[in-house]
Short mmCIF file of C-alpha atoms (C1' of nucleotides) in Angstrom, two decimals:
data_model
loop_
_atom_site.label_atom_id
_atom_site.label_comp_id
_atom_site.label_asym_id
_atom_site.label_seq_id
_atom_site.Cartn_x
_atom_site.Cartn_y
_atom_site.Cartn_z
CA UNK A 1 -25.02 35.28 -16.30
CA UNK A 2 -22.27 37.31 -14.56
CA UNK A 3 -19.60 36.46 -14.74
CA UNK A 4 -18.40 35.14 -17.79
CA UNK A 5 -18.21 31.05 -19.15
CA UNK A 6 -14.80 31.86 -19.34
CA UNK A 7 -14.49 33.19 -16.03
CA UNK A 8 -15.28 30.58 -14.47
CA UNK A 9 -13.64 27.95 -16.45
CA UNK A 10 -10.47 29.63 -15.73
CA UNK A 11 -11.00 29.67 -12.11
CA UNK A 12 -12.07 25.67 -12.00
CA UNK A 13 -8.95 24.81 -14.25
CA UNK A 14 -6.71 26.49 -11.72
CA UNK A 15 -8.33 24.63 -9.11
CA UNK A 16 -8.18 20.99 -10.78
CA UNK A 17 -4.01 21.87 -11.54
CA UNK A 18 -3.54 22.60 -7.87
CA UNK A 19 -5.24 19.31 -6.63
CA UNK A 20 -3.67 17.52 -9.32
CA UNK A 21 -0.17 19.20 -8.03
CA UNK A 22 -0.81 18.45 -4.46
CA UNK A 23 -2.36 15.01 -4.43
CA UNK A 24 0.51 13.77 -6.07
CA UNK A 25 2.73 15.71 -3.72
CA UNK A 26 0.81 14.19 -0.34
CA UNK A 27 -1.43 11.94 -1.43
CA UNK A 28 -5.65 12.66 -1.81
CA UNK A 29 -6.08 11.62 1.67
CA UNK A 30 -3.87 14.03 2.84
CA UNK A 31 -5.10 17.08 1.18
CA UNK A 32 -7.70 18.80 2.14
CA UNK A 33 -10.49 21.05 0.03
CA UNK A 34 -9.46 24.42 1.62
CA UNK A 35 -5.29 23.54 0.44
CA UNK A 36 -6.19 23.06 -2.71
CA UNK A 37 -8.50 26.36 -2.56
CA UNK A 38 -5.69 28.42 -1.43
CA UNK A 39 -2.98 27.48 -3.62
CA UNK A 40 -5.79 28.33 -6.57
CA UNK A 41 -6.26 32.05 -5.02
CA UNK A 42 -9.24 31.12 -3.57
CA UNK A 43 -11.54 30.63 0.03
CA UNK A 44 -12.35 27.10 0.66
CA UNK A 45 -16.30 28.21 0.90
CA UNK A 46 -16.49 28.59 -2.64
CA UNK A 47 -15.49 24.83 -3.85
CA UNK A 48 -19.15 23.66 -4.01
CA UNK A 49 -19.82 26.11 -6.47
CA UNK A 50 -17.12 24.17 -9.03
CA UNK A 51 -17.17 20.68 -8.08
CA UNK A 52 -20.27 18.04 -6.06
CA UNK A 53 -17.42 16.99 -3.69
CA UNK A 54 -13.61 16.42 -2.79
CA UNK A 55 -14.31 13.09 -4.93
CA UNK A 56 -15.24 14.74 -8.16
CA UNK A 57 -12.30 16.88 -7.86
CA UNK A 58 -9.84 13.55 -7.57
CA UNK A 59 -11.80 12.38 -10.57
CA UNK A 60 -11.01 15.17 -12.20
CA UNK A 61 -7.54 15.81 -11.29
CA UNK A 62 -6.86 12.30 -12.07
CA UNK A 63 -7.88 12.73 -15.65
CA UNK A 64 -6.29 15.73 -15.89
CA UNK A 65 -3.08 14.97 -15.03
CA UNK A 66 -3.67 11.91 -17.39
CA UNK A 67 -4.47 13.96 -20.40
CA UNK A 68 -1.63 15.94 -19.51
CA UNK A 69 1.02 13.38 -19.88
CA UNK A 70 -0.96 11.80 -23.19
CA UNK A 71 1.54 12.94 -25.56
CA UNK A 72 5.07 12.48 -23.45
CA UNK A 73 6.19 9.49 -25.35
CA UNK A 74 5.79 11.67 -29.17
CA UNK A 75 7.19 14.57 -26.85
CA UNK A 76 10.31 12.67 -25.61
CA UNK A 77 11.31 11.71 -28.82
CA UNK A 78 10.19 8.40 -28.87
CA UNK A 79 9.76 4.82 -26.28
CA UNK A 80 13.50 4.44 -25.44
CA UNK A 81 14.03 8.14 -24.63
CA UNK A 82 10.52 8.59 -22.59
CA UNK A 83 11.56 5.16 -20.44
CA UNK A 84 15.02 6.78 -20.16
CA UNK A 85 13.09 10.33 -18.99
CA UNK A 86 10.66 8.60 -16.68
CA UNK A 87 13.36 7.01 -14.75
CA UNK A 88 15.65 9.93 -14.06
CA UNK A 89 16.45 11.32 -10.38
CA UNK A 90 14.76 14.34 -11.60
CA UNK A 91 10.71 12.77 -11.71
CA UNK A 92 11.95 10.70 -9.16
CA UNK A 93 12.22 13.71 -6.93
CA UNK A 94 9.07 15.89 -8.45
CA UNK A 95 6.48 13.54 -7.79
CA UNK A 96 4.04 16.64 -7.86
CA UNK A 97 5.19 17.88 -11.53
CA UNK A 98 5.17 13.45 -12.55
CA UNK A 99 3.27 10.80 -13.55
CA UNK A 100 -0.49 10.48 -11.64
CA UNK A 101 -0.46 6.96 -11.64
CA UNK A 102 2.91 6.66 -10.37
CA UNK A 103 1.79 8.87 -7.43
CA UNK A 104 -1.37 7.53 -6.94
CA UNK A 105 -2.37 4.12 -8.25
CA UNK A 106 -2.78 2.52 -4.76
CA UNK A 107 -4.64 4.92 -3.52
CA UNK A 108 -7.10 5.08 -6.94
CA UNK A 109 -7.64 1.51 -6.51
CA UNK A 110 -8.91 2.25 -3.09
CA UNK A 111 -11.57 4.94 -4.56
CA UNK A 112 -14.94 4.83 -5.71
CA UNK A 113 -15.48 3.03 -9.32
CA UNK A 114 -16.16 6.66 -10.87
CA UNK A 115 -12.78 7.43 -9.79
CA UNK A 116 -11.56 4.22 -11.22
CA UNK A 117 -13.43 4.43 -13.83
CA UNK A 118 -12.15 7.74 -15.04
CA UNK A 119 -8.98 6.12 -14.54
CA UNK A 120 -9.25 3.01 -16.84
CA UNK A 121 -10.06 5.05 -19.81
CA UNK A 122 -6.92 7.22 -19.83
CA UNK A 123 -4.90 4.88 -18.80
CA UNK A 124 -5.97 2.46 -21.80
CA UNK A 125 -5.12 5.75 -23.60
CA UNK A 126 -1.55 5.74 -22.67
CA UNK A 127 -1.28 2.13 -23.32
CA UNK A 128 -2.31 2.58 -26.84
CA UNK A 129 0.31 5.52 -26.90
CA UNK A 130 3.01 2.83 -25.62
CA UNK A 131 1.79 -0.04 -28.06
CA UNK A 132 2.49 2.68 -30.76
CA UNK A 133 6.13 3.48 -30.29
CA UNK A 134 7.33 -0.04 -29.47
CA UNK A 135 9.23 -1.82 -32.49
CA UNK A 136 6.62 -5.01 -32.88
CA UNK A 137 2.81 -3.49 -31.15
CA UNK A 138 1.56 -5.70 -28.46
CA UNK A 139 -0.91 -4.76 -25.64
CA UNK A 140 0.35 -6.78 -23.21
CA UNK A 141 4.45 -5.74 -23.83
CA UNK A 142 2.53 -2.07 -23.51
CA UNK A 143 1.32 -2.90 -20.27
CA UNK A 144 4.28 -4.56 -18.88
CA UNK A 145 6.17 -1.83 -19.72
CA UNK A 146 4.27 0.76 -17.81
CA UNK A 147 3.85 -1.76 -15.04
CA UNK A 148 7.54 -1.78 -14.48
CA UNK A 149 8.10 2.11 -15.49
CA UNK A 150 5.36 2.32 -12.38
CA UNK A 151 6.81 0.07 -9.71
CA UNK A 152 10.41 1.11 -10.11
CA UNK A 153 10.00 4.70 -9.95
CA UNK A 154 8.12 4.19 -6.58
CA UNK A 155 9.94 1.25 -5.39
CA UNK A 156 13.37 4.27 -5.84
CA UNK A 157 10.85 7.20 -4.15
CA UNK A 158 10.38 4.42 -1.21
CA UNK A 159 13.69 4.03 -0.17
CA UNK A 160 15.63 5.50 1.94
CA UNK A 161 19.43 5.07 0.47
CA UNK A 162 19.68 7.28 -2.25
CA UNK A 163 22.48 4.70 -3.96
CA UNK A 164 20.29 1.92 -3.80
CA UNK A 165 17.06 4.12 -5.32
CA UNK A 166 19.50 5.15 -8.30
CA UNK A 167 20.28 1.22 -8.57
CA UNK A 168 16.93 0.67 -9.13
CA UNK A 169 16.26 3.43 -11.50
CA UNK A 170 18.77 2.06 -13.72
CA UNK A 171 18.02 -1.39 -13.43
CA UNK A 172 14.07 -0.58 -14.21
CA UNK A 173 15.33 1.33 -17.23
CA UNK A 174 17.46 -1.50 -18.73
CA UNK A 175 14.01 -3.96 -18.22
CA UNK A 176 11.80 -1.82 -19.66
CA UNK A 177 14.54 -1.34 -22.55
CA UNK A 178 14.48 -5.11 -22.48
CA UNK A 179 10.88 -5.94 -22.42
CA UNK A 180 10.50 -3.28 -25.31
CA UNK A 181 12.89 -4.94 -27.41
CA UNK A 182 15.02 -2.06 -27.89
CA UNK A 183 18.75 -1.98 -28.32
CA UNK A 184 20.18 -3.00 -24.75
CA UNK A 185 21.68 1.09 -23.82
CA UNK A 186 22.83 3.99 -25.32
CA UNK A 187 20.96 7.02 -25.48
CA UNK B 1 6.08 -6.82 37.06
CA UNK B 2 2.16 -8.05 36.78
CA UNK B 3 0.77 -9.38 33.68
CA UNK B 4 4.03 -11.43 32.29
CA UNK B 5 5.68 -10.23 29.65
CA UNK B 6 4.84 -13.16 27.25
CA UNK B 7 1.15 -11.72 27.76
CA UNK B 8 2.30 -7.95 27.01
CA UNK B 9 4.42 -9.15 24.13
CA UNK B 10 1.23 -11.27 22.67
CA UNK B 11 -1.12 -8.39 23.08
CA UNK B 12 1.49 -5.97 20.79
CA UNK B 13 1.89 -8.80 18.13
CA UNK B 14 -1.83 -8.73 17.75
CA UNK B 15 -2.22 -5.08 17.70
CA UNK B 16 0.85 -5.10 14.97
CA UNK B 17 -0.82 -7.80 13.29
CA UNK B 18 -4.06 -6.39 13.31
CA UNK B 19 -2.60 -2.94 11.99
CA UNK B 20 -0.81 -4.43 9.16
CA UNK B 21 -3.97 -5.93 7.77
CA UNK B 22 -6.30 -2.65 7.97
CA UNK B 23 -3.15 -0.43 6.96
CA UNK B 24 -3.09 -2.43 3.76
CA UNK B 25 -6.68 -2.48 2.86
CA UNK B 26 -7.40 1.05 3.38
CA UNK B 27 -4.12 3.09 3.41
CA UNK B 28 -2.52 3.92 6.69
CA UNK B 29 -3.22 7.50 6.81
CA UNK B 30 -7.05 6.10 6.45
CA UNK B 31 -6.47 4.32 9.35
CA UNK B 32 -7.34 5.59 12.93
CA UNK B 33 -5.30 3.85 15.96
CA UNK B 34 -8.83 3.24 17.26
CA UNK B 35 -9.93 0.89 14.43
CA UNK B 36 -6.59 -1.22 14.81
CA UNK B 37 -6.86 -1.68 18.78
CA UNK B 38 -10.61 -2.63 18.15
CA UNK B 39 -9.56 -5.18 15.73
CA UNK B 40 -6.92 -6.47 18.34
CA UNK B 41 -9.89 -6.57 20.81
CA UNK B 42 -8.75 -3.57 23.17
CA UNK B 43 -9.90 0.23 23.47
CA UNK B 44 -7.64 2.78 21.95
CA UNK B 45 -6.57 4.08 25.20
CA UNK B 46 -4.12 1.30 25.45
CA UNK B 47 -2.30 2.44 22.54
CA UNK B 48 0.04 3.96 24.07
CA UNK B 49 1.82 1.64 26.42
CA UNK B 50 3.05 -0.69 23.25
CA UNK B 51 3.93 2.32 20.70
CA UNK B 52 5.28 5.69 21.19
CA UNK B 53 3.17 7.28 18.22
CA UNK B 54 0.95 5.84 15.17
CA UNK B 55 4.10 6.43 13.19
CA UNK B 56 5.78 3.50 14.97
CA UNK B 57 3.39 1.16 14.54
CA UNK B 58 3.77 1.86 11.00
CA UNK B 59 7.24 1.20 10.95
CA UNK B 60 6.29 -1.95 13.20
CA UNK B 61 4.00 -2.99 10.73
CA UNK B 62 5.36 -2.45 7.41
CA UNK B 63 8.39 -4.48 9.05
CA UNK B 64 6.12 -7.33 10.25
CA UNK B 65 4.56 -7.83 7.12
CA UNK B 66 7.58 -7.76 4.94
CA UNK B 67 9.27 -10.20 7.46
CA UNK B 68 6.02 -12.54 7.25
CA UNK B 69 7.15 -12.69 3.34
CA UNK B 70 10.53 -13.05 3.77
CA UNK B 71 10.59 -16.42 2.61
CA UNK B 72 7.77 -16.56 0.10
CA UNK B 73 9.58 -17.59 -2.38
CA UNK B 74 11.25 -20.82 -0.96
CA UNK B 75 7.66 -21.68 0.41
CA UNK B 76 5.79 -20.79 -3.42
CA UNK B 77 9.11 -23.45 -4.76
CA UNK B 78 10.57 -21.39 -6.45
CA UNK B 79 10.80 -17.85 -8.31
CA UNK B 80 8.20 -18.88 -11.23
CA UNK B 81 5.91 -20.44 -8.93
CA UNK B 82 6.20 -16.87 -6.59
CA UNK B 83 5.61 -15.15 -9.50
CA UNK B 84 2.93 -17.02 -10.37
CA UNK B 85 1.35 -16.67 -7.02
CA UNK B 86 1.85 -13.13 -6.64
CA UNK B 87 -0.09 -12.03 -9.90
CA UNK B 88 -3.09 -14.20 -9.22
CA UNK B 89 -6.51 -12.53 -8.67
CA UNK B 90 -6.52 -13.98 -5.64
CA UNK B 91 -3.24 -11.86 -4.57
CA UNK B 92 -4.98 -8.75 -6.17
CA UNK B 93 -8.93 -9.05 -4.70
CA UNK B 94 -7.24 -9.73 -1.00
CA UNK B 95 -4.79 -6.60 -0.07
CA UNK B 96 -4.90 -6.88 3.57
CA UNK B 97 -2.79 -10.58 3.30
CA UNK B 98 -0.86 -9.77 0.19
CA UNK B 99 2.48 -7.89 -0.42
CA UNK B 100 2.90 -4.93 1.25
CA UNK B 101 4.98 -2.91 -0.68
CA UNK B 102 2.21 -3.51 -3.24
CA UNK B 103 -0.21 -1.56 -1.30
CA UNK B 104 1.96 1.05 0.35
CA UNK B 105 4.99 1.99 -1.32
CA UNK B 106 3.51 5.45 -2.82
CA UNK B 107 2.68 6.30 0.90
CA UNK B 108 5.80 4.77 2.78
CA UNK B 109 7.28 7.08 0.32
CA UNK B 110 5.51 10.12 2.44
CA UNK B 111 6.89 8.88 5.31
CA UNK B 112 9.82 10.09 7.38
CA UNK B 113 13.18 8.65 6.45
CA UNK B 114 12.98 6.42 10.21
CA UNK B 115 9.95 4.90 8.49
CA UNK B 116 11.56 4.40 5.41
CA UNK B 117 14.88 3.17 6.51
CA UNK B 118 12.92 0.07 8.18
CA UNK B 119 11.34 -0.76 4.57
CA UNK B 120 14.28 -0.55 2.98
CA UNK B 121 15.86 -3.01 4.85
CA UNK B 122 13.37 -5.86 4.60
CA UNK B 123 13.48 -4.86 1.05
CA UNK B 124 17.15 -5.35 1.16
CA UNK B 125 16.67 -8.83 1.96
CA UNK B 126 13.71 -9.35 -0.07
CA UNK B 127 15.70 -8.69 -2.94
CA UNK B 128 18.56 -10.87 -1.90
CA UNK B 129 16.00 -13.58 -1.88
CA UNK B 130 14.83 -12.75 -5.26
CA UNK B 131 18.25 -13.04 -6.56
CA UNK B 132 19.23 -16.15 -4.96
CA UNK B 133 16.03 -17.84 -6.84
CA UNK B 134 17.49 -16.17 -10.23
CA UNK B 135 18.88 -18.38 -12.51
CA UNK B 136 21.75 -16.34 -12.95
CA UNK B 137 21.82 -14.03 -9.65
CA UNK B 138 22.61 -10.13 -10.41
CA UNK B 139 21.08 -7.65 -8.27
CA UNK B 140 19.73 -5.23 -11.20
CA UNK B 141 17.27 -8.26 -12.55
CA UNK B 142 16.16 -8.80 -9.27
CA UNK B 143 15.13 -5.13 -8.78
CA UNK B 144 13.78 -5.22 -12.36
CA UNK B 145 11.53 -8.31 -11.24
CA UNK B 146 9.92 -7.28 -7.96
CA UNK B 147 9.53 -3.42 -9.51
CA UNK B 148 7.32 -5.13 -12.29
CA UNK B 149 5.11 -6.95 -9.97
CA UNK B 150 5.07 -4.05 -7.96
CA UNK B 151 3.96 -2.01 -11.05
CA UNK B 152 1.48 -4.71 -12.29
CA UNK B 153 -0.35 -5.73 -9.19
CA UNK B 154 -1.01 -2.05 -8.52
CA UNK B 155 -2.23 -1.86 -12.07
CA UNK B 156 -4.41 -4.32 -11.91
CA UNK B 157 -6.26 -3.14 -8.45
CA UNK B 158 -6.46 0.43 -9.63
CA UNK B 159 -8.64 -0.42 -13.15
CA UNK B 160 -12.14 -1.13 -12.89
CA UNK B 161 -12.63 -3.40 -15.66
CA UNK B 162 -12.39 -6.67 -14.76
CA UNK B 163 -10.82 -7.92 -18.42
CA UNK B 164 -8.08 -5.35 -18.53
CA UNK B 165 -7.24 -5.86 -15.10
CA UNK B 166 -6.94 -9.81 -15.96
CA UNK B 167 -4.83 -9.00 -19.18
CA UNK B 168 -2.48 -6.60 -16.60
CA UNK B 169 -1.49 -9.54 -14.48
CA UNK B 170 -1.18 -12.00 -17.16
CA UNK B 171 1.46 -9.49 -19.07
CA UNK B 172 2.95 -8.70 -15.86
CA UNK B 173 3.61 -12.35 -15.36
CA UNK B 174 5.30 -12.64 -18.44
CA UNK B 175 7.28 -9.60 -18.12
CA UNK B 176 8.43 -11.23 -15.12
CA UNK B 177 9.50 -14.24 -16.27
CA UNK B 178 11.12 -13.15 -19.24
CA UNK B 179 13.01 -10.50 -17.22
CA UNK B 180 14.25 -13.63 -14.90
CA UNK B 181 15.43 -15.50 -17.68
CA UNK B 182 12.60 -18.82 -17.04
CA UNK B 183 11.39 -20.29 -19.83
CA UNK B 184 8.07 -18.66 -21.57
CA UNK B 185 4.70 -20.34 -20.28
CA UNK B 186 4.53 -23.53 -18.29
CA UNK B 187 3.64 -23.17 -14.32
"C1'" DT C 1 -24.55 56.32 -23.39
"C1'" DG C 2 -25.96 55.85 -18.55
"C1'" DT C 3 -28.48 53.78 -14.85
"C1'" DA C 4 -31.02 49.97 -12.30
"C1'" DC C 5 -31.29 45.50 -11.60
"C1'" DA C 6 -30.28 40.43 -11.53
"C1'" DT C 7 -26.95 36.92 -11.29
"C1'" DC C 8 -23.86 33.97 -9.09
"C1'" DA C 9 -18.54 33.26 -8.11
"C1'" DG C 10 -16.45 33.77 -4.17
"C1'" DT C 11 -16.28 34.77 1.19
"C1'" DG C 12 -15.93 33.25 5.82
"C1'" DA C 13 -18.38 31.54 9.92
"C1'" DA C 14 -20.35 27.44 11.42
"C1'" DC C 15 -21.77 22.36 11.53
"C1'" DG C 16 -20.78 17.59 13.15
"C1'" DC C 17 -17.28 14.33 13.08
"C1'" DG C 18 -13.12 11.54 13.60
"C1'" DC C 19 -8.46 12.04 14.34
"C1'" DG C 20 -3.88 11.41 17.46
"C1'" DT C 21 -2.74 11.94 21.94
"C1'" DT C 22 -3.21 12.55 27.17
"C1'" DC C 23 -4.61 11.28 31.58
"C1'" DA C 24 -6.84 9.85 35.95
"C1'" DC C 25 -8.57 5.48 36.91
"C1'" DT C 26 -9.25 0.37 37.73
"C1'" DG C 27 -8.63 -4.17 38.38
"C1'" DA C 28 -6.13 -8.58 37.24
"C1'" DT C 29 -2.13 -10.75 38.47
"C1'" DG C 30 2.80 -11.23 40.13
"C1'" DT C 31 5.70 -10.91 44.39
"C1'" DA C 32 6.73 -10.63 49.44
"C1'" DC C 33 5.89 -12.36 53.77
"C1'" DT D 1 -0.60 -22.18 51.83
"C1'" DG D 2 -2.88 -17.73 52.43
"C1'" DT D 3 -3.04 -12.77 52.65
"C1'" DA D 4 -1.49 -7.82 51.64
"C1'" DC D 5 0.53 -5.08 48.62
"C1'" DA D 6 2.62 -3.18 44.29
"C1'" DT D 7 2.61 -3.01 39.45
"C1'" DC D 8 1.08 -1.59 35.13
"C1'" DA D 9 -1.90 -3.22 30.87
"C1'" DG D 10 -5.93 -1.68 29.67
"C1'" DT D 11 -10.23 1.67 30.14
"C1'" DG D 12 -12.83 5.53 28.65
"C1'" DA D 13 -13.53 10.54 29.02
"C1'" DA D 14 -11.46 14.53 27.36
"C1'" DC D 15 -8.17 17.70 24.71
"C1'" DG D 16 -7.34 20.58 20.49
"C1'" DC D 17 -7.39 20.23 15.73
"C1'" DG D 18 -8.43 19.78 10.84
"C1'" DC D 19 -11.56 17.67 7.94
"C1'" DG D 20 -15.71 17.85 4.21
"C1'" DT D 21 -19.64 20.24 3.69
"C1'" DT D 22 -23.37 23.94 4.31
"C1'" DC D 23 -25.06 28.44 4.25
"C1'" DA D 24 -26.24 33.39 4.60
"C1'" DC D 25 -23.81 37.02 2.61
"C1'" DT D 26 -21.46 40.34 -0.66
"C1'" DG D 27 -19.94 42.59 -4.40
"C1'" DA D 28 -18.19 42.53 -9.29
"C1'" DT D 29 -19.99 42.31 -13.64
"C1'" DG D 30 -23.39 41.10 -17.41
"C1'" DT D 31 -28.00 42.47 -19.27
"C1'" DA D 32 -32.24 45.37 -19.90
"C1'" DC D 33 -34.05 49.64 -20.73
#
DNA sequence: TGTACATCAGTGAACGCGCGTTCACTGATGTAC
DNA sequence: TGTACATCAGTGAACGCGCGTTCACTGATGTAC
């Protein structure tokens, strides 16, 4: 071959990060092939060369950004200070630098089951990473946990009055501290 | 004027009606204005007597359908019972009659502020309702509350395994009701 | 080491298609006499 | 009451555009000798 494995890996990385960055940013619907091939460097012509179709690529942008978020909770410092990150102005504003499912669950659950599929398994990932830090393990405290983590942020990314979204921010934060059975505040 | 306005004022509520559904099932940038004035049994042509753009019928829409469950509570009998309600399979496998802000918050998010100052409005009062059921009314829990089943309806469309997905709404239901301050279990 | 060749990542024009929106029209029905 | 006219909700062709995907190509670089 020519160029090299490496080569190439390096180009189709670049090219899953800048889906990954934009999908979240606009939503897959709203992004097209040749958007995602520019911001990598590249012409849109030469997609089919790295991926079967615009699906794959959400596939594989989905799991990507998954993986990439695996470790947050270690990373943060811990549950109470990830729930405390997640639901700061700051990811509230980023959605393209944020949390995948966050950004996208709806519009996974409207996808093929590869897609989903793909889905499922990292998010039981980070579920596991949830049951881990919480004081007494439980799958289904895990999974209420993200629940509300997810439907707060986007419930404050919804709205329109920035006191109100900041409201909700900080009332999601004090349930998920709640549901966690952490210590009611602090930081 | 020729056709009476009650006929003019029918033929938008179906149209309105009929984009709600489809804009919930699919997504509303997935959507064409064609589709929606086929399902209201009129060429697309038409469109544009009743609505300035396809971005006011969205506004018109998300408002309709948050209106049509302003008072879901009262009607379920009572917060448990909504809650209840809301995180059955039934609520999850059926999109296009369900909660709204379930299936479009990420996108209404996307949407300019005009867009998003209508949802935040009806969610303004949805909330109000939600507190009013509490057993001890404070805005936060009510925020806390819908943001879970938000979270965990979203959840549970998204994963393609039927088991987890059941699991999902089960914790979320519990989340829910613990947040709200109802006893446990029961119905 | 230097040259010829083969590979294939990447280019850019082209495809068919569906989109939101516009527009000249038509024909059902309300109003005037 | 019956007829002529005006209105405008609804029709369907057409617009420019961006989409996902295909394809003939090119040219940088790895391999063979």
């Amino acid at each position: 071959m020519r160029y090299s494995e490496e080569h190439k890996e390096n180009t189709r990385r670049r090219v899953v990060e800048a889906a990954a960055k934009r999908f979240r940013k606009r939503g897959i619907g709203a992004v097209g092939v040749a958007t995602v091939m520019a911001d990598a460097g590249l012409t849109h012509g030469g997609f089919y060369s790295h991926f079967a179709s615009k699906e794959a690529l959400a596939a594989e942008a989905v799991a990507h950004a998954m993986d990439a978020s695996a470790d947050s909770i270690a990373a943060a410092g811990g549950l109470a200070a990830f729930i405390h990150a997640y639901l700061q102005p700051a990811h509230r504003d980023a959605p393209e630098k944020g949390c995948i499912t966050a950004a996208l669950v709806a519009e996974i659950a409207r996808h093929p089951k590869s897609t989903r599929a793909v889905f499922t398994k990292k998010l039981r990932a980070f579920l596991k990473s949830i049951e881990a830090h919480l004081p007494t393990p439980d799958p289904a405290v895990a999974q209420a946990i993200f629940a509300t983590l997810v439907g707060t942020l986007q419930l404050a990314r919804a709205v329109s009055d920035p006191a109100l979204s900041n409201q909700i921010l900080s009332a999601g934060e004090a349930a998920a501290r709640r549901l966690s059975s952490l210590e009611p505040a602090g930081v």
